[in-house]
Structure formats: C-alpha cells, structure tokens
Coordinates of C-alpha atoms and ligand atoms in Angstrom, one line a residue:
D1 CA 93.3 59.4 24.3
D2 CA 90.8 57.2 26.2
A3 CA 92.7 57.3 29.5
R4 CA 92.7 61.1 29.2
L5 CA 89.0 61.2 28.6
A6 CA 88.3 58.9 31.6
E7 CA 90.5 61.1 33.7
E8 CA 88.9 64.3 32.5
L9 CA 85.4 62.9 33.3
R10 CA 86.5 62.0 36.8
R11 CA 87.9 65.4 37.3
M12 CA 84.7 67.0 36.1
D13 CA 82.5 65.0 38.5
G14 CA 80.4 67.3 40.6
S15 CA 81.2 70.5 38.7
S16 CA 78.6 72.5 36.8
Y17 CA 76.9 70.8 33.9
G18 CA 78.1 73.4 31.4
R19 CA 81.6 72.1 31.7
Y20 CA 80.7 69.1 29.6
K21 CA 81.1 71.5 26.6
S22 CA 84.8 71.4 27.1
L23 CA 84.7 67.7 25.8
T24 CA 83.9 68.9 22.3
G25 CA 86.5 67.5 19.8
D26 CA 88.3 64.3 19.1
W27 CA 89.3 61.6 21.5
T28 CA 91.5 58.7 20.4
F29 CA 90.8 55.3 21.7
P30 CA 92.9 52.3 20.8
D31 CA 90.4 50.9 18.3
F32 CA 88.5 54.0 17.2
T33 CA 88.1 57.8 17.3
L34 CA 85.3 59.4 19.2
T35 CA 84.3 62.9 18.2
V36 CA 82.1 64.9 20.6
E37 CA 80.2 67.0 18.1
R38 CA 77.7 68.9 20.1
V39 CA 77.1 69.0 23.9
Q40 CA 73.7 69.8 25.4
S41 CA 73.7 72.9 27.6
D42 CA 71.6 71.3 30.4
P43 CA 70.3 67.9 31.3
F44 CA 66.9 68.5 29.8
A45 CA 68.0 69.7 26.4
P46 CA 68.0 67.3 23.4
P47 CA 70.8 64.7 23.8
S48 CA 74.4 65.5 22.9
R49 CA 75.8 64.2 19.7
V50 CA 78.9 62.1 19.2
S51 CA 80.4 60.3 16.2
V52 CA 82.6 57.3 16.1
R53 CA 85.0 56.2 13.3
I54 CA 86.2 52.7 13.4
P55 CA 89.0 52.1 10.9
A56 CA 88.8 49.4 8.3
D57 CA 91.7 47.4 9.9
V58 CA 89.7 47.2 13.1
V59 CA 86.2 46.4 11.6
E60 CA 87.7 43.9 9.2
L61 CA 84.8 44.0 6.8
P62 CA 85.3 41.5 3.9
D63 CA 85.1 43.2 0.5
D64 CA 82.0 41.2 -0.3
A65 CA 80.2 42.9 2.6
W66 CA 80.6 46.5 1.4
H67 CA 82.1 47.0 -2.1
A68 CA 78.7 46.8 -4.0
P69 CA 76.5 49.8 -3.0
V70 CA 73.5 47.6 -2.2
R71 CA 75.5 45.3 0.1
R72 CA 77.2 48.3 1.7
R73 CA 73.8 49.7 2.6
A74 CA 72.6 46.3 3.9
T75 CA 75.7 45.6 5.9
A76 CA 75.6 49.1 7.5
D77 CA 72.0 48.4 8.4
Y78 CA 72.8 45.1 9.9
L79 CA 75.6 46.5 12.0
V80 CA 73.5 49.4 13.3
R81 CA 70.8 47.0 14.4
R82 CA 73.5 45.1 16.2
A83 CA 74.9 48.4 17.8
H84 CA 71.3 49.3 18.9
R85 CA 71.0 45.9 20.7
E86 CA 74.4 46.3 22.3
L87 CA 73.3 49.7 23.7
K88 CA 70.1 48.4 25.4
G89 CA 69.8 50.2 28.7
A90 CA 72.7 52.6 28.0
R91 CA 72.4 56.4 27.7
L92 CA 74.0 56.1 24.3
R93 CA 71.4 55.8 21.6
I94 CA 71.8 54.9 18.0
D95 CA 69.1 55.2 15.3
A96 CA 68.3 51.8 13.9
G97 CA 65.5 50.9 11.5
G98 CA 62.3 48.9 11.6
Q99 CA 61.2 46.5 8.9
E100 CA 62.8 48.4 6.1
V101 CA 66.5 48.6 5.2
L102 CA 67.3 52.2 4.4
D103 CA 70.2 54.5 3.9
R104 CA 70.7 55.8 7.4
A105 CA 73.0 58.6 8.6
S106 CA 73.6 56.8 11.9
C107 CA 75.7 54.1 10.3
Q108 CA 77.8 54.4 7.1
I109 CA 80.6 52.4 5.6
R110 CA 83.1 54.5 3.7
D111 CA 86.3 53.0 2.3
G112 CA 85.8 50.1 4.7
D113 CA 85.7 52.3 7.7
L114 CA 82.6 52.3 9.9
H115 CA 81.2 55.7 10.8
L116 CA 78.6 55.8 13.5
R117 CA 76.6 58.8 14.8
L118 CA 75.0 58.6 18.2
G119 CA 73.1 60.6 20.8
I120 CA 73.8 60.6 24.5
E121 CA 72.1 62.2 27.4
M122 CA 75.1 63.4 29.4
P123 CA 74.4 62.3 32.9
G124 CA 74.0 64.8 35.8
H125 CA 73.1 64.9 39.4
G126 CA 70.7 67.9 39.0
R127 CA 72.8 70.5 37.3
R128 CA 76.1 68.9 38.4
I129 CA 78.1 66.6 36.2
D130 CA 77.9 62.9 37.0
G131 CA 81.4 62.0 35.9
G132 CA 81.3 58.4 37.0
T133 CA 78.3 57.5 34.8
A134 CA 79.7 59.5 31.9
E135 CA 82.9 57.5 32.2
R136 CA 81.0 54.2 32.2
E137 CA 79.1 55.2 29.1
L138 CA 81.9 56.6 27.0
C139 CA 84.9 54.7 28.2
E140 CA 83.2 51.2 28.8
R141 CA 79.9 50.8 27.0
L142 CA 81.1 52.6 23.9
P143 CA 84.3 50.5 23.4
D144 CA 82.3 47.4 24.2
M145 CA 79.8 48.2 21.5
V146 CA 82.6 49.0 19.0
D147 CA 84.2 45.7 19.8
A148 CA 80.9 43.9 19.2
L149 CA 80.7 45.3 15.7
R150 CA 84.0 43.9 14.5
W151 CA 83.5 41.3 11.8
P152 CA 85.3 38.6 13.8
E153 CA 82.8 39.2 16.6
I154 CA 79.6 39.0 14.7
D155 CA 77.5 36.2 13.3
T156 CA 79.0 36.6 9.8
A157 CA 76.6 34.0 8.3
E158 CA 73.6 36.0 9.5
A159 CA 75.2 39.3 8.3
A160 CA 75.9 37.8 4.8
A161 CA 72.3 36.4 4.6
F162 CA 71.0 39.8 5.5
A163 CA 72.9 41.4 2.6
D164 CA 71.9 38.5 0.3
T165 CA 68.2 39.2 1.1
V166 CA 68.5 42.9 0.3
E167 CA 70.5 42.1 -2.9
D168 CA 67.8 39.7 -4.0
T169 CA 65.1 42.2 -3.4
C170 CA 66.9 44.9 -5.4
A171 CA 67.6 42.4 -8.2
L172 CA 64.0 41.5 -8.3
R173 CA 62.9 45.1 -8.4
D174 CA 65.5 45.8 -11.1
R175 CA 64.0 43.0 -13.2
L176 CA 60.4 44.4 -13.1
E177 CA 60.8 46.7 -16.1
D178 CA 62.2 44.0 -18.4
L179 CA 59.4 41.7 -17.4
G180 CA 56.8 44.3 -18.2
L181 CA 55.7 44.4 -14.5
V182 CA 55.1 47.1 -12.1
A183 CA 55.0 44.8 -9.0
F184 CA 55.6 41.3 -7.9
A185 CA 54.5 39.3 -4.9
A186 CA 56.4 36.0 -4.3
D187 CA 54.6 32.8 -3.4
G188 CA 55.0 32.2 0.3
A189 CA 55.2 35.8 1.2
V190 CA 53.4 36.9 4.3
L191 CA 51.6 40.2 3.7
P192 CA 49.5 40.9 6.8
R193 CA 51.0 42.7 9.7
R194 CA 50.6 41.9 13.4
S195 CA 48.2 44.8 14.0
G196 CA 47.3 48.3 12.8
V197 CA 50.2 49.7 14.9
S198 CA 52.8 47.0 14.4
D199 CA 54.7 46.5 11.3
L200 CA 55.9 43.0 12.3
P201 CA 54.6 40.0 10.3
M202 CA 51.3 38.4 11.4
Q203 CA 52.0 35.3 13.3
G204 CA 50.3 31.9 13.2
S205 CA 47.1 32.5 11.3
A206 CA 48.6 34.3 8.3
V207 CA 47.7 32.8 4.9
P208 CA 50.8 32.8 2.8
F209 CA 50.6 34.4 -0.6
R210 CA 50.0 32.1 -3.6
S211 CA 49.9 33.3 -7.1
P212 CA 47.1 32.3 -9.6
E213 CA 48.6 30.2 -12.3
S214 CA 47.8 32.6 -15.2
L215 CA 49.6 35.4 -13.5
R216 CA 52.5 33.4 -12.3
V217 CA 56.0 34.6 -13.2
S218 CA 59.3 33.1 -12.3
V219 CA 62.5 35.1 -11.8
D220 CA 66.0 34.0 -11.2
L221 CA 67.7 35.8 -8.3
P222 CA 71.4 35.8 -7.3
H223 CA 70.9 34.1 -4.0
A224 CA 67.4 32.7 -3.7
G225 CA 67.6 31.0 -7.1
T226 CA 64.3 30.7 -9.0
V227 CA 61.3 32.2 -7.3
T228 CA 57.7 32.3 -8.5
G229 CA 55.0 34.7 -7.7
M230 CA 52.3 36.9 -9.0
G231 CA 53.4 39.5 -11.5
I232 CA 51.3 42.7 -11.8
A233 CA 51.7 43.8 -15.4
E234 CA 52.1 47.3 -16.6
G235 CA 48.7 48.8 -17.4
I236 CA 45.6 48.9 -15.3
T237 CA 45.2 46.3 -12.6
L238 CA 42.0 46.1 -10.6
I239 CA 42.0 44.3 -7.3
V240 CA 38.5 43.2 -6.3
G241 CA 36.9 40.9 -3.7
G242 CA 34.6 41.0 -0.7
G243 CA 35.3 43.1 2.3
F244 CA 37.9 41.7 4.6
H245 CA 39.4 39.4 2.0
G246 CA 42.8 41.1 2.0
K247 CA 42.7 43.7 -0.7
S248 CA 44.1 46.6 1.3
T249 CA 46.7 44.4 2.8
L250 CA 48.0 43.5 -0.6
L251 CA 48.1 47.2 -1.7
H252 CA 49.9 48.2 1.5
A253 CA 52.5 45.6 0.8
L254 CA 52.9 47.0 -2.7
E255 CA 53.3 50.5 -1.2
R256 CA 56.1 49.3 0.9
G257 CA 57.4 47.3 -2.0
A258 CA 59.4 50.3 -3.1
Y259 CA 61.6 49.6 -0.1
D260 CA 63.7 46.6 0.9
H261 CA 62.8 44.5 4.0
V262 CA 64.7 42.7 6.6
P263 CA 64.9 38.9 6.5
G264 CA 61.9 37.4 8.2
D265 CA 59.6 40.3 7.4
G266 CA 57.5 38.2 5.0
R267 CA 57.7 40.9 2.3
E268 CA 61.3 40.4 1.3
L269 CA 60.2 39.4 -2.2
V270 CA 57.2 41.7 -2.5
V271 CA 58.4 44.6 -4.7
S272 CA 57.1 47.4 -6.7
R273 CA 58.7 49.8 -9.1
D274 CA 60.7 52.4 -7.2
D275 CA 58.4 55.1 -8.7
A276 CA 55.3 53.6 -7.1
V277 CA 53.3 56.3 -5.3
K278 CA 50.2 55.8 -3.2
I279 CA 47.5 58.2 -4.1
R280 CA 44.7 59.1 -1.7
A281 CA 42.3 61.9 -0.9
E282 CA 43.5 64.4 1.6
E283 CA 40.8 66.8 2.5
G284 CA 42.1 70.1 3.9
R285 CA 45.6 70.1 2.3
Q286 CA 46.7 73.3 0.5
V287 CA 47.4 73.2 -3.2
E288 CA 49.7 75.8 -4.9
R289 CA 49.1 76.4 -8.6
T290 CA 48.7 72.7 -9.6
D291 CA 47.1 71.7 -12.9
I292 CA 44.1 69.6 -12.0
S293 CA 42.1 70.5 -15.1
A294 CA 41.9 66.9 -16.4
F295 CA 39.9 66.0 -13.3
V296 CA 38.1 69.2 -12.5
R297 CA 36.6 71.8 -14.7
N298 CA 34.0 74.5 -14.4
L299 CA 34.0 74.8 -10.6
P300 CA 31.0 76.9 -9.3
T301 CA 33.6 79.4 -8.0
G302 CA 34.9 79.9 -11.6
A303 CA 38.5 79.1 -10.4
D304 CA 41.0 78.2 -13.1
T305 CA 41.7 74.5 -12.5
A306 CA 44.7 74.4 -14.9
D307 CA 46.4 76.7 -12.3
F308 CA 44.6 75.8 -9.2
S309 CA 45.4 77.0 -5.7
T310 CA 43.5 76.5 -2.4
E311 CA 44.2 76.6 1.3
N312 CA 41.7 73.9 1.9
A313 CA 41.1 71.3 -0.8
S314 CA 38.1 69.1 -0.9
G315 CA 38.5 65.3 -1.0
S316 CA 38.3 65.1 -4.7
T317 CA 40.4 68.2 -5.6
S318 CA 43.1 67.0 -3.1
Q319 CA 43.2 63.6 -4.7
A320 CA 43.4 65.2 -8.2
A321 CA 46.3 67.3 -7.0
N322 CA 48.0 64.3 -5.5
I323 CA 47.9 62.5 -8.8
S324 CA 49.1 65.6 -10.9
E325 CA 51.9 66.1 -8.4
A326 CA 53.0 62.5 -8.3
L327 CA 53.3 62.6 -12.1
E328 CA 55.1 65.9 -12.0
A329 CA 57.7 64.3 -9.6
G330 CA 58.2 61.5 -12.1
S331 CA 56.0 58.7 -11.0
R332 CA 54.5 56.4 -13.6
T333 CA 53.0 53.9 -11.1
L334 CA 50.0 54.8 -9.1
L335 CA 48.6 52.8 -6.2
I336 CA 45.0 53.5 -5.1
D337 CA 42.8 52.0 -2.5
E338 CA 39.0 52.6 -2.4
D339 CA 39.3 52.9 1.4
T340 CA 41.1 56.2 1.1
T341 CA 39.7 57.8 -2.0
A342 CA 37.1 60.4 -2.8
T343 CA 34.3 58.3 -4.3
N344 CA 33.1 61.1 -6.6
L345 CA 36.6 61.3 -8.1
M346 CA 36.7 57.6 -8.8
I347 CA 33.3 56.7 -10.2
R348 CA 30.0 58.0 -11.5
D349 CA 27.3 55.5 -12.2
A350 CA 24.8 55.6 -14.9
R351 CA 21.9 56.7 -12.7
M352 CA 23.9 59.6 -11.3
Q353 CA 24.9 60.6 -14.8
R354 CA 21.2 60.8 -15.7
L355 CA 20.3 62.9 -12.7
V356 CA 23.3 65.3 -12.8
H357 CA 24.1 66.2 -16.3
G358 CA 27.7 66.5 -17.6
D359 CA 27.7 70.3 -17.8
R360 CA 26.7 70.6 -14.1
E361 CA 29.3 68.2 -12.9
P362 CA 32.9 69.6 -12.6
L363 CA 34.5 66.2 -12.0
T364 CA 35.8 63.8 -14.6
P365 CA 36.0 60.6 -12.8
F366 CA 39.3 58.7 -12.7
V367 CA 37.7 55.8 -14.5
D368 CA 37.5 57.9 -17.7
L369 CA 41.1 59.0 -17.3
V370 CA 42.9 55.9 -16.3
R371 CA 43.2 54.6 -19.9
P372 CA 44.4 57.9 -21.4
L373 CA 46.9 58.1 -18.6
R374 CA 48.2 54.7 -19.6
R375 CA 48.0 55.3 -23.4
D376 CA 49.4 58.9 -23.6
H377 CA 51.6 59.0 -20.5
G378 CA 52.7 55.5 -19.8
V379 CA 51.2 55.5 -16.3
S380 CA 50.2 52.2 -14.7
T381 CA 47.6 52.0 -12.0
V382 CA 47.0 49.4 -9.4
L383 CA 43.5 50.0 -8.0
V384 CA 41.6 48.3 -5.1
M385 CA 37.9 48.6 -5.8
G386 CA 35.5 46.2 -4.2
G387 CA 32.5 48.4 -4.3
S388 CA 31.9 49.1 -8.0
G389 CA 32.2 47.2 -11.2
D390 CA 32.8 50.4 -13.3
Y391 CA 36.5 49.6 -13.6
F392 CA 35.8 46.3 -15.3
D393 CA 35.4 48.4 -18.5
V394 CA 39.0 49.7 -18.3
A395 CA 41.1 47.2 -16.5
D396 CA 43.8 45.2 -18.3
Q397 CA 43.8 42.6 -15.6
I398 CA 41.5 41.9 -12.7
V399 CA 42.5 40.0 -9.6
M400 CA 40.0 38.8 -7.1
L401 CA 41.0 38.1 -3.5
D402 CA 39.1 35.4 -1.9
G403 CA 40.1 34.3 1.6
Y404 CA 43.4 36.1 1.1
R405 CA 44.1 34.1 -2.1
P406 CA 44.3 35.9 -5.5
Y407 CA 42.4 34.6 -8.5
D408 CA 42.6 35.9 -12.0
V409 CA 39.1 36.9 -12.9
T410 CA 39.9 39.0 -15.9
D411 CA 37.8 37.0 -18.4
S412 CA 34.7 36.6 -16.3
A413 CA 34.7 40.3 -15.3
R414 CA 35.2 41.3 -18.9
E415 CA 31.9 39.6 -19.8
L416 CA 30.2 42.1 -17.4
A417 CA 32.0 45.1 -18.9
S418 CA 30.5 47.7 -21.1
E419 CA 31.7 50.3 -23.6
R420 CA 33.1 53.5 -22.1
T421 CA 34.2 56.7 -23.7
D422 CA 37.5 58.0 -22.3
A423 CA 38.2 61.6 -21.5
D424 CA 41.5 63.3 -22.3
F425 CA 44.4 63.6 -20.0
G426 CA 46.7 66.5 -21.1
A427 CA 50.1 66.5 -19.5
P428 CA 50.0 68.7 -16.4
A429 CA 52.1 71.8 -16.5
D430 CA 55.6 71.6 -15.0
R431 CA 56.0 74.1 -12.3
V432 CA 59.1 76.1 -11.3
I433 CA 59.2 76.8 -7.5
D434 CA 60.2 80.1 -6.1
A435 CA 63.3 79.2 -4.1
R436 CA 62.7 82.0 -1.6
S437 CA 59.5 80.4 -0.6
V438 CA 61.3 77.3 0.6
D439 CA 63.2 78.6 3.7
A440 CA 64.5 76.3 6.4
T441 CA 65.3 79.2 8.8
A442 CA 63.4 80.4 11.8
R443 CA 64.7 83.4 13.7
G444 CA 68.0 83.3 11.8
K445 CA 68.7 79.6 12.4
S446 CA 68.0 76.5 10.4
R447 CA 65.2 74.6 11.9
I448 CA 64.3 71.1 10.7
K449 CA 62.4 69.0 13.2
R450 CA 59.7 66.4 13.3
R451 CA 56.8 65.5 15.6
D452 CA 56.3 61.8 15.6
M453 CA 55.4 60.6 12.1
D454 CA 52.9 63.5 11.7
V455 CA 54.6 66.9 11.3
L456 CA 57.8 68.1 9.7
T457 CA 58.8 71.5 11.0
F458 CA 60.6 73.4 8.3
G459 CA 61.7 76.9 9.3
E460 CA 58.6 78.8 10.3
N461 CA 56.3 76.2 8.8
D462 CA 54.7 73.0 10.0
I463 CA 54.1 70.5 7.2
D464 CA 51.4 67.9 7.8
V465 CA 52.9 64.6 6.5
R466 CA 50.3 62.2 7.9
S467 CA 48.9 61.3 4.5
L468 CA 52.3 60.4 3.1
T469 CA 52.1 56.7 3.9
Q470 CA 55.2 55.9 2.1
L471 CA 57.2 57.8 4.7
V472 CA 58.1 54.6 6.6
D473 CA 60.7 55.8 9.0
P474 CA 60.9 58.9 11.3
G475 CA 64.4 59.6 9.9
Q476 CA 63.0 60.0 6.4
I477 CA 60.9 63.0 7.6
I478 CA 64.1 64.8 8.7
G479 CA 65.7 63.6 5.4
V480 CA 62.9 65.2 3.5
G481 CA 63.5 68.5 5.3
L482 CA 67.2 68.3 4.6
A483 CA 66.5 67.6 0.9
M484 CA 64.1 70.6 0.7
R485 CA 66.8 72.8 2.3
R486 CA 69.3 71.5 -0.1
L487 CA 67.1 72.1 -3.1
A488 CA 66.6 75.7 -2.0
E489 CA 70.1 76.5 -0.9
D490 CA 71.8 74.9 -3.8
G491 CA 69.7 77.0 -6.2
L492 CA 68.1 74.0 -7.8
L493 CA 64.7 75.5 -7.4
G494 CA 63.8 78.6 -9.4
R495 CA 66.1 77.8 -12.3
H496 CA 64.7 74.4 -13.0
T497 CA 61.3 72.7 -13.0
L498 CA 60.6 70.7 -9.9
A499 CA 61.3 67.4 -11.7
E500 CA 64.6 68.7 -13.0
A501 CA 65.5 70.0 -9.5
L502 CA 64.8 66.6 -8.1
D503 CA 66.9 65.0 -10.8
A504 CA 69.8 67.3 -10.0
L505 CA 69.5 66.6 -6.3
E506 CA 69.7 62.9 -6.9
E507 CA 72.7 63.4 -9.1
R508 CA 74.5 65.4 -6.5
L509 CA 73.8 62.8 -3.8
G510 CA 75.0 60.1 -6.1
D511 CA 76.6 57.1 -4.5
D512 CA 77.2 59.1 -1.3
G513 CA 73.5 58.9 -0.6
V514 CA 72.3 60.1 2.7
T515 CA 75.7 61.4 4.0
A516 CA 75.7 64.0 1.2
L517 CA 72.3 65.2 2.4
G518 CA 73.1 66.3 5.9
R519 CA 75.8 68.9 5.7
G520 CA 76.6 69.1 9.3
F521 CA 73.1 68.4 10.5
A522 CA 73.5 67.0 14.0
G523 CA 70.6 64.6 14.4
D524 CA 69.5 61.3 12.8
Y525 CA 68.1 61.1 9.3
V526 CA 67.4 58.7 6.5
L527 CA 67.5 59.1 2.8
P528 CA 63.9 59.8 1.5
R529 CA 62.5 59.1 -2.0
R530 CA 62.0 62.0 -4.4
Y531 CA 58.2 61.5 -4.3
E532 CA 58.0 62.2 -0.6
I533 CA 60.4 65.2 -1.0
A534 CA 58.1 66.6 -3.7
A535 CA 55.0 65.8 -1.6
A536 CA 56.3 67.6 1.4
L537 CA 57.2 70.6 -0.7
N538 CA 53.7 70.7 -2.1
R539 CA 52.3 70.8 1.4
L540 CA 54.6 73.6 2.6
R541 CA 52.2 76.5 3.3
S542 CA 54.8 79.1 2.3
L543 CA 55.4 77.5 -1.1
R544 CA 55.1 79.8 -4.1
V545 CA 55.3 78.8 -7.8
Q546 CA 56.7 81.0 -10.4
R547 CA 55.8 80.7 -14.1
Ligands
LIG1 P1 39.9 44.3 2.6 O1 40.7 45.5 2.2 O2 39.7 43.4 1.5 O3 38.6 44.7 3.2 P2 42.0 43.9 4.5 O4 43.2 43.9 3.6 O5 41.8 45.1 5.3 O6 40.7 43.5 3.7 O7 42.2 42.7 5.4 C1 41.2 42.4 6.4 C2 41.8 41.6 7.6 O8 42.4 40.4 7.1 C3 42.9 42.4 8.2 O9 42.8 42.3 9.6 C4 44.2 41.7 7.8 O10 45.2 41.8 8.7 C5 43.7 40.3 7.6 N1 44.5 39.6 6.5 C6 44.8 40.1 5.3 N2 45.6 39.3 4.6 C7 45.7 38.2 5.3 C8 46.3 36.9 5.2 N3 47.0 36.6 4.0 N4 46.3 36.0 6.1 C9 45.6 36.3 7.3 N5 45.0 37.5 7.5 C10 45.0 38.4 6.6
LIG2 MG1 40.2 47.6 2.3

C-alpha cells in the first residue's frame, strides 16, 4: 500500500538507480491504484511509465458527465487538462491537449472509473536513487492530483459547460449532411490564430465571422439553442478575394473543423464533415502504384499513370496522388488552398492552351475534373483561389472575403463565367496493400516513435508527415503508427482493399476508441482519423501494393 511504497522509496535512497525496477507492479493507495508499468534503466532514458486507476466511488462522476460517448470524451479531456495543471513543476507528466478535444490514451473513463497514464523521470543523484524526491512525487503530488480530479473538488459548472460545448459541436457536425452542407461557420466565430506558431485565438483585433444573408443557415443545438452562420453547401465552393483578406484563415478553420475545440477557442461552432481532407502539393513524396490517370496522361517517360509509382513526385503528380488517395480512403470532401497547390494542376488559361497543345500537355487541370468528381462520385470541393477566375465556370457558389467578411458573389461572378468542357474522372482503382510491407519492427522489436510533428518512425522507416496538416496533436502521430501496426498485425491488409481495411479497423476500435488501439504501448497516443492513417501508409517508403 502507499505506506509501503513510501517506506520502500526511503529504503532505496542512495542505492543504485537500477533498483527502481523493483517497483514494477501495483501499489494500493487509499483512493486509487498506482501501477508502475515500466521503469527507465538510467536517469537519461525516456521517462518511466505509470498508470493510475481511480474507482468510480472516488471520482464520483455524475452519469451525465460520462454515459454518452461524446460527453465521456469531453469530460476525460477536461479532467486531463486539470491533471496537467495540477502537475505543474512536478516530475510526473501527463499528456493533455491543445485547442482540440481528442480521444487520448492518457485519460479515459471506463465504467465510471478514471484511468490515467503518466510519465515520470525517476529522480536520481547521478546514478543513485533519490528516494526522498521519488517519495514526494509518488506519495504526495500524485495523491494530491488524484484528489483534485474528484468531482466534488472541481468546478463542475465549468466541466459541464466544456462537455456541452463539445456536444454542441458534434450535434452541429452531425446535422451537416441533412442540411446538404459540407461545412458551417457560426456568426461570431473567431477564426484567426494568434500567430503562425500559436493555435490560440487572435486577441483584440480579430474580426468576428459574420455570414452573408443569402448563405445564412440556422441550426438548433442541444445547449446553445439556435445558432446562425454561413453554410457551405455540397458541391463546388470557391472562396475568392484579395490577398490578405482572410481566405486561407477560413480554409484552415475548415480543416480543423473536422475536430472539436475547447470552449473559448473561437472555432467551437466552425465544423466540417468528418471526411474533409486538405489536399496540397507535396513535391518529393513517394507514390506507390496509385491511379492518377484522370489528372496525368502521356508522361514523356511513358510511365503508366493508372498504376503510377515514383520515389520523387513532382508538385502536380504529388497533388494528383493526394486526391486519388483521399478518395480511396473514403473522403468525399476536399479542401484546397491556392497557397499550397501546384498551379499547373489547378488551371490552364486560354493563352497557354493555344501555345501548348493538348497532346503535348500530360496534365488535365483540376478545373476540368472538379465537376465530374461531383457529378459522378459525389465529391464536394471547397477551393480558395484568388489568383484566377477560371473556377467561376464550374463553381456552384462563390464567396468573396473582403476585410475578413464573406460576401456571396455567386451571381456577379457567374456573369463573367464562360462555357467549359469537362474531362472524365474514372473511379481510381482500389489497392490491396501487401501486409508484409507494413512492418513496425526494427531489430526484432516494435518501434513506433515520432520526431516533433515532422516524422513518424515506423519500424525501419521514417515517414515524413509534415504535409499532413490535419494531424493536429503529437499523440495522433503515434496513434497513426499504432493503427498501421494494427492493420498489418491483425491481417486486415492483404485480404481487403485499403478502404475495407480502414472500415474493419474502425469497427474493431468501436466505442473503446483509442484504448483499443494501443495494445500495451507504453507511451502517449491519441486516436487519429482514417485519412491520416491512410496518408501515412501511402508515405511509408517500404509500402508495396498487390493486385
Ligand atoms: P489570404 O489567404 O486571403 O491572403 P490570410 O487568411 O492568410 O489571407 O489572412 C491574412 C492575415 O489576416 C493573417 O495574418 C490573418 O491572421 C489575418 N486575419 C485573417 N482573418 C482575420 C480576421 N477575421 N480578423 C483579423 N485578422 C484576420
Ligand atoms: Mg492565402
């Protein structure tokens, strides 16, 4: 029990660091169980891992805080932020989120019990155990933190409001389909962020969002009541406007709109369909047997673009592959910003067409494919394009941002539109991935690690994930690695197409969500979306596709 742990740590004081290993196992405290899962072998190794189970009769969560899955995720997220605050300055660390509310392995509610997973740098004087500090951490700070998480101890109104906010966001997102929308931005929302490196809302000078009347939609939400905002309808939406008028800021908010945000973020009621995928050019990525023939034909190399592979894609072929792969993974909502596209894949103006004839040009620009994508495959596109009027011809609605305010300019832009002949978009082939090419082991051991938000190390491979801008939390990168391992080890690849394998994985995770993903993985991780799992797989250099 806890007295025994304190005594043990005192006895260990001054002995060699390796003796910490003997702590492995369960320790019963009056209010909770501490399990020492894995102990670091020296003071410089990655932190040790512990878990804590606080039983329901101690946490005293009301049913309303956790019975519904959405509120359960929100309450867990609220509590882990609280735990994180309580541990300020401690050696104990708990993984808590930023502006998004995600399904996080560090804090889970199961049957009303609270399960926490933490890291701790076990203290040492050089290579000797510092038993006094260890005792303070595990026998004082930890119980204090546990105490602070009990429902009677927290600001229950704030916790309930947190869950209400998340529930409203989810309700709003769930309504999109019925309303024929792919996205919604509420009046009063604050879209801009504090800086390019801060995800916090812009302060002071931010112009709140205000919908143009013709695009205004009102929705009833369980807690906020009736809210109004701009609905972005299914189909092709063009966002235009002068430079610096807020186009990219709006699109970024829609990218993040697939996730829920914390109260006060400003984007709580800015949502997009959960299949929304940001598409961008990504020069240099590899492509493994992807069908990009709708976009690219007759390459000077003679390569078969219906079964296209490269170690080093160009801007346009990488963007074409990104679109095909997003559709393959199941997305029917594409978000595209001119700032990060390959211009030659997006547009070709009349003068260029006169100079370079069709048979010399391998690329079919997206402008000729966006309508067939919609008509034949049900794909909606939200596109930021301030530099060319070519998309006037194909857009269903056109929104102009002027001084950060959206205006519906569909009619006036239509007057400037001309006739356009569409190309064909054949459904890209479904690929079956060779399970043996997705191997999480390196030197006989499973290796899933990340470097910042840039690289996922998966077995022997480093995957460059910098272009996956909808990975919003470091833990999701690990979550992607765990999902890839699961797909391979459970035999879901190889027997199924990639889309079917992702369906099967989602089904297996079911309501257990992130906890079903880890399988004994010691570190922190967060549930990722299927689109990022697929995207990381597609960037795995060892990936092989079977037919
Ligand atoms: P665009 O893509 O149209 O060139 P951006 O979206 O990049 O414009 O925005 C330009 C600048 O304006 C950015 O610094 C952004 O933070 C700021 N900004 C965007 N929307 C707002 C807003 N609603 N209120 C205040 N500043 C904004
Ligand atoms: Mg921009």
